[in-house]
Amino acid sequence: VYKRTLTATFNGNGATSGSVASISGTQYYNNGNIANPTITLPANGYSRTNYKFNGWNYGAVGAKITLTGNITVSAQWIQSVYAYGYTGGMQSFTAPVTGTYLLEVWGAQGGNNNGASDRATPGYGGYGAGYVTLNQGQVIYICVGENGNRAIRQYRYTYNGGGRAYDAPGGGATHIGTRNGTLREYGNTSGLFIVAGGGGGAGAGHSPNGGVLGHGYQGGSGGGASGGYGYAQHYAGDNGGFGYGGWNSGSEWLAAGGGGLYGGAYGREDSDSAWTAGGGGGSGYIGGVSNGSWSNGVRSGDGYAKITLC
């Protein structure tokens, strides 16, 4: 009877850290008769940034395999973190496996004439998070809001509902849902998972002081059950609507409201036109997720979204 040692060596297949010890067994043979060793595939000891372990190329953890020669067993991975920045258009995600996914969204900040000295701090975008169950192959849609400063001097809505203004547009909302469209195109919450409101545009004043809340006519924060008020909200104008921030068609200079499930109001000027209030922030929404949470005023710049396989 003859014998030899057969070894299964493990490979991280792109792993960023970790290791797994090789496993050996003894093969016996004589006159054409062979007795091959059986090994059990071990637990994974590797990790890979933004990926989730999905078994070995020879089977799942705990599976028994027979060695007929030396082999290399490689870890199999599924991408687990998907990030979405602002593109000015709709984006999509296809679930790689059936499972639970964490959805996170950040609204965009409002505009402030690119930091002009007569403008206060714009409202920052809100944040929302929660869990959904998706089936393998299911497609959902992501819409990332635009920073209000991108629309300075253009007098247009910022992408995904930020109110329009010449100097201080509102920031766009960020949302995820089952329908392909902006919040305004949705028109209601059917198919909507989650929304983070955009921040309001910054007001102009006698002596803006960097937007310290209560002193600089700061734009209202996006997010939460309702967006934050712009400072001196008693001068706030008409509210926006579902998916878009308020703006004043009679004065393109007034700070606009942020986009959101319901958009923020624009900020009115005072009686002697010496200053204008900041626009209100847009509201968020977590009615389409489980264990939802949210907060106001946490995101500067463009909006952002992230999907994580749990």
Short mmCIF file of C-alpha atoms in Angstrom, two decimals:
data_model
loop_
_atom_site.label_atom_id
_atom_site.label_comp_id
_atom_site.label_asym_id
_atom_site.label_seq_id
_atom_site.Cartn_x
_atom_site.Cartn_y
_atom_site.Cartn_z
CA VAL A 1 0.00 0.00 0.00
CA TYR A 2 1.30 3.40 -0.97
CA LYS A 3 0.30 6.76 0.37
CA ARG A 4 0.79 10.45 -0.29
CA THR A 5 -0.32 13.73 1.30
CA LEU A 6 -2.83 15.90 -0.55
CA THR A 7 -3.33 19.55 0.44
CA ALA A 8 -6.09 22.12 0.01
CA THR A 9 -4.58 25.62 0.05
CA PHE A 10 -6.87 28.63 0.60
CA ASN A 11 -6.81 31.84 -1.39
CA GLY A 12 -8.40 35.17 -0.38
CA ASN A 13 -9.24 36.06 -4.00
CA GLY A 14 -8.81 39.80 -3.54
CA ALA A 15 -9.11 39.85 0.25
CA THR A 16 -7.67 42.90 1.99
CA SER A 17 -6.76 41.03 5.18
CA GLY A 18 -6.94 37.67 6.97
CA SER A 19 -5.80 34.12 6.33
CA VAL A 20 -6.99 30.50 6.38
CA ALA A 21 -4.67 27.59 7.17
CA SER A 22 -4.25 24.85 4.58
CA ILE A 23 -5.82 21.44 5.21
CA SER A 24 -4.15 18.14 4.33
CA GLY A 25 -5.25 14.52 4.10
CA THR A 26 -3.67 11.19 3.16
CA GLN A 27 -4.48 9.33 -0.06
CA TYR A 28 -3.87 5.52 -0.10
CA TYR A 29 -3.53 3.42 -3.26
CA ASN A 30 -2.54 -0.11 -4.30
CA ASN A 31 -3.03 -2.02 -7.59
CA GLY A 32 -5.60 0.48 -8.90
CA ASN A 33 -7.48 0.77 -5.61
CA ILE A 34 -7.56 4.37 -4.27
CA ALA A 35 -8.86 5.71 -0.97
CA ASN A 36 -9.13 9.49 -1.17
CA PRO A 37 -9.24 11.79 1.87
CA THR A 38 -12.26 13.94 2.68
CA ILE A 39 -11.96 17.40 4.20
CA THR A 40 -14.48 19.89 5.55
CA LEU A 41 -14.41 23.43 4.15
CA PRO A 42 -13.60 25.75 7.05
CA ALA A 43 -15.05 29.07 8.18
CA ASN A 44 -13.81 32.12 6.35
CA GLY A 45 -10.88 33.96 7.86
CA TYR A 46 -10.55 36.62 5.18
CA SER A 47 -12.12 40.06 4.84
CA ARG A 48 -12.45 42.32 1.84
CA THR A 49 -13.41 45.98 2.05
CA ASN A 50 -16.96 46.64 0.83
CA TYR A 51 -17.54 42.96 0.03
CA LYS A 52 -19.32 40.11 1.81
CA PHE A 53 -18.06 36.52 1.89
CA ASN A 54 -20.25 34.16 -0.17
CA GLY A 55 -18.69 30.73 0.35
CA TRP A 56 -15.81 28.93 -1.38
CA ASN A 57 -15.52 28.00 -5.03
CA TYR A 58 -15.79 24.34 -3.94
CA GLY A 59 -18.89 24.86 -1.79
CA ALA A 60 -20.29 26.48 1.32
CA VAL A 61 -18.61 26.56 4.72
CA GLY A 62 -19.03 23.12 6.33
CA ALA A 63 -19.33 21.25 3.03
CA LYS A 64 -17.30 18.04 2.72
CA ILE A 65 -15.18 17.55 -0.39
CA THR A 66 -12.97 14.69 -1.54
CA LEU A 67 -9.38 15.38 -2.52
CA THR A 68 -7.99 13.58 -5.54
CA GLY A 69 -5.03 15.93 -5.85
CA ASN A 70 -3.70 19.18 -4.48
CA ILE A 71 -6.18 22.03 -4.93
CA THR A 72 -6.51 25.77 -4.31
CA VAL A 73 -9.79 26.85 -2.72
CA SER A 74 -10.74 30.46 -3.39
CA ALA A 75 -13.04 32.74 -1.42
CA GLN A 76 -16.11 33.98 -3.26
CA TRP A 77 -17.34 37.55 -2.71
CA ILE A 78 -20.40 39.68 -3.30
CA GLN A 79 -20.06 43.43 -3.34
CA SER A 80 -21.80 44.67 -0.20
CA VAL A 81 -21.47 48.47 -0.35
CA TYR A 82 -22.71 50.54 -3.28
CA ALA A 83 -22.16 54.31 -3.27
CA TYR A 84 -23.95 56.92 -5.39
CA GLY A 85 -22.80 60.50 -5.87
CA TYR A 86 -24.48 63.30 -7.76
CA THR A 87 -24.72 62.77 -11.54
CA GLY A 88 -27.65 64.98 -12.54
CA GLY A 89 -29.71 61.94 -13.51
CA MET A 90 -31.37 58.79 -12.20
CA GLN A 91 -29.25 55.83 -11.10
CA SER A 92 -30.24 52.22 -10.41
CA PHE A 93 -29.27 49.28 -8.24
CA THR A 94 -29.94 45.58 -8.92
CA ALA A 95 -29.96 43.33 -5.84
CA PRO A 96 -27.27 40.64 -6.26
CA VAL A 97 -28.94 38.29 -3.75
CA THR A 98 -32.16 38.11 -1.78
CA GLY A 99 -31.54 39.71 1.57
CA THR A 100 -31.74 42.73 3.86
CA TYR A 101 -30.21 45.98 2.70
CA LEU A 102 -29.44 49.17 4.60
CA LEU A 103 -30.41 52.30 2.66
CA GLU A 104 -28.74 55.60 3.56
CA VAL A 105 -29.41 58.97 1.92
CA TRP A 106 -28.05 62.49 2.36
CA GLY A 107 -29.70 65.58 0.90
CA ALA A 108 -27.70 68.38 -0.73
CA GLN A 109 -26.89 71.73 0.87
CA GLY A 110 -28.48 74.97 -0.29
CA GLY A 111 -26.67 77.71 -2.17
CA ASN A 112 -25.06 80.88 -0.85
CA ASN A 113 -23.69 82.71 -3.90
CA ASN A 114 -20.46 80.76 -3.56
CA GLY A 115 -19.67 82.27 -0.18
CA ALA A 116 -20.28 85.93 -1.06
CA SER A 117 -19.75 88.26 1.89
CA ASP A 118 -23.40 89.35 2.00
CA ARG A 119 -24.66 85.78 2.28
CA ALA A 120 -24.94 83.62 5.37
CA THR A 121 -24.41 79.88 5.61
CA PRO A 122 -26.83 77.73 3.59
CA GLY A 123 -28.75 74.91 5.22
CA TYR A 124 -27.02 71.54 5.06
CA GLY A 125 -28.78 68.47 3.71
CA GLY A 126 -30.48 65.96 5.97
CA TYR A 127 -29.79 62.26 6.52
CA GLY A 128 -32.02 59.20 6.56
CA ALA A 129 -31.40 55.47 7.05
CA GLY A 130 -33.45 52.27 7.23
CA TYR A 131 -33.72 48.65 6.10
CA VAL A 132 -35.56 46.95 3.25
CA THR A 133 -35.77 43.38 1.98
CA LEU A 134 -35.00 42.96 -1.72
CA ASN A 135 -35.26 39.92 -3.94
CA GLN A 136 -32.39 38.82 -6.14
CA GLY A 137 -32.57 40.74 -9.40
CA GLN A 138 -34.94 43.40 -8.06
CA VAL A 139 -34.17 46.87 -9.42
CA ILE A 140 -34.57 50.04 -7.35
CA TYR A 141 -33.78 53.64 -8.26
CA ILE A 142 -31.62 56.31 -6.66
CA CYS A 143 -31.91 60.06 -7.19
CA VAL A 144 -29.12 62.15 -5.65
CA GLY A 145 -29.74 65.84 -4.99
CA GLU A 146 -27.69 68.72 -6.39
CA ASN A 147 -25.79 71.30 -4.35
CA GLY A 148 -27.53 74.68 -4.61
CA ASN A 149 -24.24 76.37 -5.49
CA ARG A 150 -24.15 74.49 -8.79
CA ALA A 151 -27.18 76.52 -9.92
CA ILE A 152 -25.89 79.98 -8.93
CA ARG A 153 -26.68 82.60 -11.64
CA GLN A 154 -28.79 80.09 -13.55
CA TYR A 155 -32.17 80.71 -11.87
CA ARG A 156 -33.31 77.11 -12.14
CA TYR A 157 -34.41 74.31 -9.86
CA THR A 158 -31.51 72.28 -8.57
CA TYR A 159 -31.76 68.61 -9.42
CA ASN A 160 -34.40 66.79 -7.41
CA GLY A 161 -36.41 69.73 -6.26
CA GLY A 162 -34.26 72.48 -4.79
CA GLY A 163 -36.09 75.79 -5.22
CA ARG A 164 -34.73 78.20 -7.79
CA ALA A 165 -33.15 81.56 -7.02
CA TYR A 166 -30.46 83.67 -8.66
CA ASP A 167 -28.21 83.92 -5.62
CA ALA A 168 -29.27 81.20 -3.20
CA PRO A 169 -31.04 78.16 -4.70
CA GLY A 170 -32.22 75.39 -2.43
CA GLY A 171 -30.41 72.05 -2.26
CA GLY A 172 -31.95 69.00 -3.93
CA ALA A 173 -33.33 66.05 -1.99
CA THR A 174 -31.95 62.51 -2.25
CA HIS A 175 -34.31 59.53 -2.36
CA ILE A 176 -34.49 55.80 -3.12
CA GLY A 177 -37.59 53.99 -4.34
CA THR A 178 -39.04 51.44 -6.73
CA ARG A 179 -40.06 53.99 -9.36
CA ASN A 180 -37.75 55.68 -11.85
CA GLY A 181 -38.22 59.41 -11.36
CA THR A 182 -37.54 62.51 -9.30
CA LEU A 183 -39.64 63.21 -6.22
CA ARG A 184 -41.76 65.69 -8.15
CA GLU A 185 -42.41 63.02 -10.78
CA TYR A 186 -43.43 60.59 -8.02
CA GLY A 187 -46.10 62.96 -6.77
CA ASN A 188 -46.87 60.71 -3.78
CA THR A 189 -45.19 58.16 -1.52
CA SER A 190 -46.22 55.06 -3.50
CA GLY A 191 -43.05 53.02 -4.09
CA LEU A 192 -40.93 55.42 -2.07
CA PHE A 193 -38.51 53.94 0.47
CA ILE A 194 -36.67 56.90 1.95
CA VAL A 195 -35.93 60.61 1.45
CA ALA A 196 -33.36 63.05 2.86
CA GLY A 197 -34.34 66.70 2.46
CA GLY A 198 -32.16 69.37 0.90
CA GLY A 199 -31.00 72.48 2.77
CA GLY A 200 -32.45 75.93 2.22
CA GLY A 201 -30.60 78.72 0.44
CA ALA A 202 -28.74 81.29 2.53
CA GLY A 203 -30.28 84.67 3.28
CA ALA A 204 -28.55 88.03 2.84
CA GLY A 205 -28.44 90.48 5.71
CA HIS A 206 -27.08 93.54 7.39
CA SER A 207 -24.25 91.59 8.98
CA PRO A 208 -24.24 87.88 8.24
CA ASN A 209 -21.81 86.23 10.63
CA GLY A 210 -21.03 82.91 9.08
CA GLY A 211 -24.49 81.50 9.46
CA VAL A 212 -24.55 80.86 13.18
CA LEU A 213 -28.14 79.83 13.72
CA GLY A 214 -30.11 82.77 15.01
CA HIS A 215 -27.67 85.39 13.76
CA GLY A 216 -26.81 84.97 10.10
CA TYR A 217 -30.10 84.43 8.23
CA GLN A 218 -28.88 80.90 7.69
CA GLY A 219 -30.77 78.55 5.39
CA GLY A 220 -32.87 75.91 7.09
CA SER A 221 -31.47 72.40 7.43
CA GLY A 222 -32.83 69.58 5.31
CA GLY A 223 -33.90 66.22 6.69
CA GLY A 224 -36.11 65.00 9.52
CA ALA A 225 -39.85 64.94 9.87
CA SER A 226 -39.76 68.58 8.76
CA GLY A 227 -37.00 70.71 7.36
CA GLY A 228 -35.42 73.36 9.54
CA TYR A 229 -36.60 76.95 9.39
CA GLY A 230 -34.41 79.57 7.81
CA TYR A 231 -33.47 82.19 10.38
CA ALA A 232 -36.20 84.83 10.94
CA GLN A 233 -38.76 82.40 9.63
CA HIS A 234 -41.55 84.85 10.34
CA TYR A 235 -40.63 86.35 6.99
CA ALA A 236 -40.77 83.01 5.22
CA GLY A 237 -42.73 82.94 1.99
CA ASP A 238 -45.03 80.37 0.45
CA ASN A 239 -44.22 76.72 1.03
CA GLY A 240 -42.95 74.46 -1.70
CA GLY A 241 -44.86 71.35 -2.66
CA PHE A 242 -44.35 67.61 -2.86
CA GLY A 243 -40.79 67.13 -4.10
CA TYR A 244 -39.80 70.77 -4.67
CA GLY A 245 -38.73 73.80 -2.67
CA GLY A 246 -40.43 77.16 -2.62
CA TRP A 247 -39.27 80.14 -4.67
CA ASN A 248 -40.52 83.65 -5.36
CA SER A 249 -41.33 84.34 -8.99
CA GLY A 250 -41.44 88.07 -8.24
CA SER A 251 -37.88 88.28 -6.93
CA GLU A 252 -35.20 85.94 -8.18
CA TRP A 253 -32.80 87.17 -5.48
CA LEU A 254 -34.66 85.69 -2.51
CA ALA A 255 -33.29 82.50 -0.95
CA ALA A 256 -35.15 79.38 -2.11
CA GLY A 257 -36.30 76.36 -0.13
CA GLY A 258 -34.69 72.94 -0.19
CA GLY A 259 -36.23 69.96 -1.95
CA GLY A 260 -37.74 67.10 0.02
CA LEU A 261 -40.85 65.04 0.52
CA TYR A 262 -42.29 68.49 1.03
CA GLY A 263 -40.08 71.37 -0.01
CA GLY A 264 -39.09 74.23 2.27
CA ALA A 265 -40.42 77.77 1.94
CA TYR A 266 -38.45 80.54 0.31
CA GLY A 267 -37.17 83.34 2.56
CA ARG A 268 -38.89 86.71 2.25
CA GLU A 269 -37.23 90.09 2.47
CA ASP A 270 -38.00 92.52 5.25
CA SER A 271 -39.98 95.70 4.76
CA ASP A 272 -37.02 97.87 3.78
CA SER A 273 -35.40 95.14 1.66
CA ALA A 274 -32.26 95.35 3.77
CA TRP A 275 -32.03 91.59 4.21
CA THR A 276 -33.75 88.36 3.30
CA ALA A 277 -34.46 85.34 5.40
CA GLY A 278 -32.86 81.99 4.61
CA GLY A 279 -34.96 79.43 2.77
CA GLY A 280 -36.47 76.56 4.71
CA GLY A 281 -35.10 73.02 4.45
CA GLY A 282 -37.04 70.20 2.79
CA SER A 283 -38.48 67.38 4.86
CA GLY A 284 -37.38 63.75 4.87
CA TYR A 285 -39.29 60.45 4.76
CA ILE A 286 -38.64 57.02 6.31
CA GLY A 287 -42.11 55.54 5.86
CA GLY A 288 -40.94 52.89 3.38
CA VAL A 289 -38.17 51.33 5.49
CA SER A 290 -37.97 49.45 8.77
CA ASN A 291 -36.04 50.70 11.82
CA GLY A 292 -35.75 54.07 10.14
CA SER A 293 -33.83 57.00 11.57
CA TRP A 294 -33.06 60.52 10.42
CA SER A 295 -31.33 63.75 11.37
CA ASN A 296 -31.20 67.31 10.14
CA GLY A 297 -28.40 69.35 8.62
CA VAL A 298 -25.46 66.96 8.27
CA ARG A 299 -24.42 67.10 4.60
CA SER A 300 -22.47 69.81 2.78
CA GLY A 301 -22.03 69.85 -1.00
CA ASP A 302 -24.00 67.52 -3.24
CA GLY A 303 -26.22 64.79 -1.90
CA TYR A 304 -25.13 61.18 -1.54
CA ALA A 305 -26.62 57.70 -1.20
CA LYS A 306 -25.33 54.31 -0.07
CA ILE A 307 -26.78 50.80 -0.17
CA THR A 308 -25.24 48.09 2.03
CA LEU A 309 -25.97 44.36 1.93
CA CYS A 310 -26.32 43.27 5.54
#
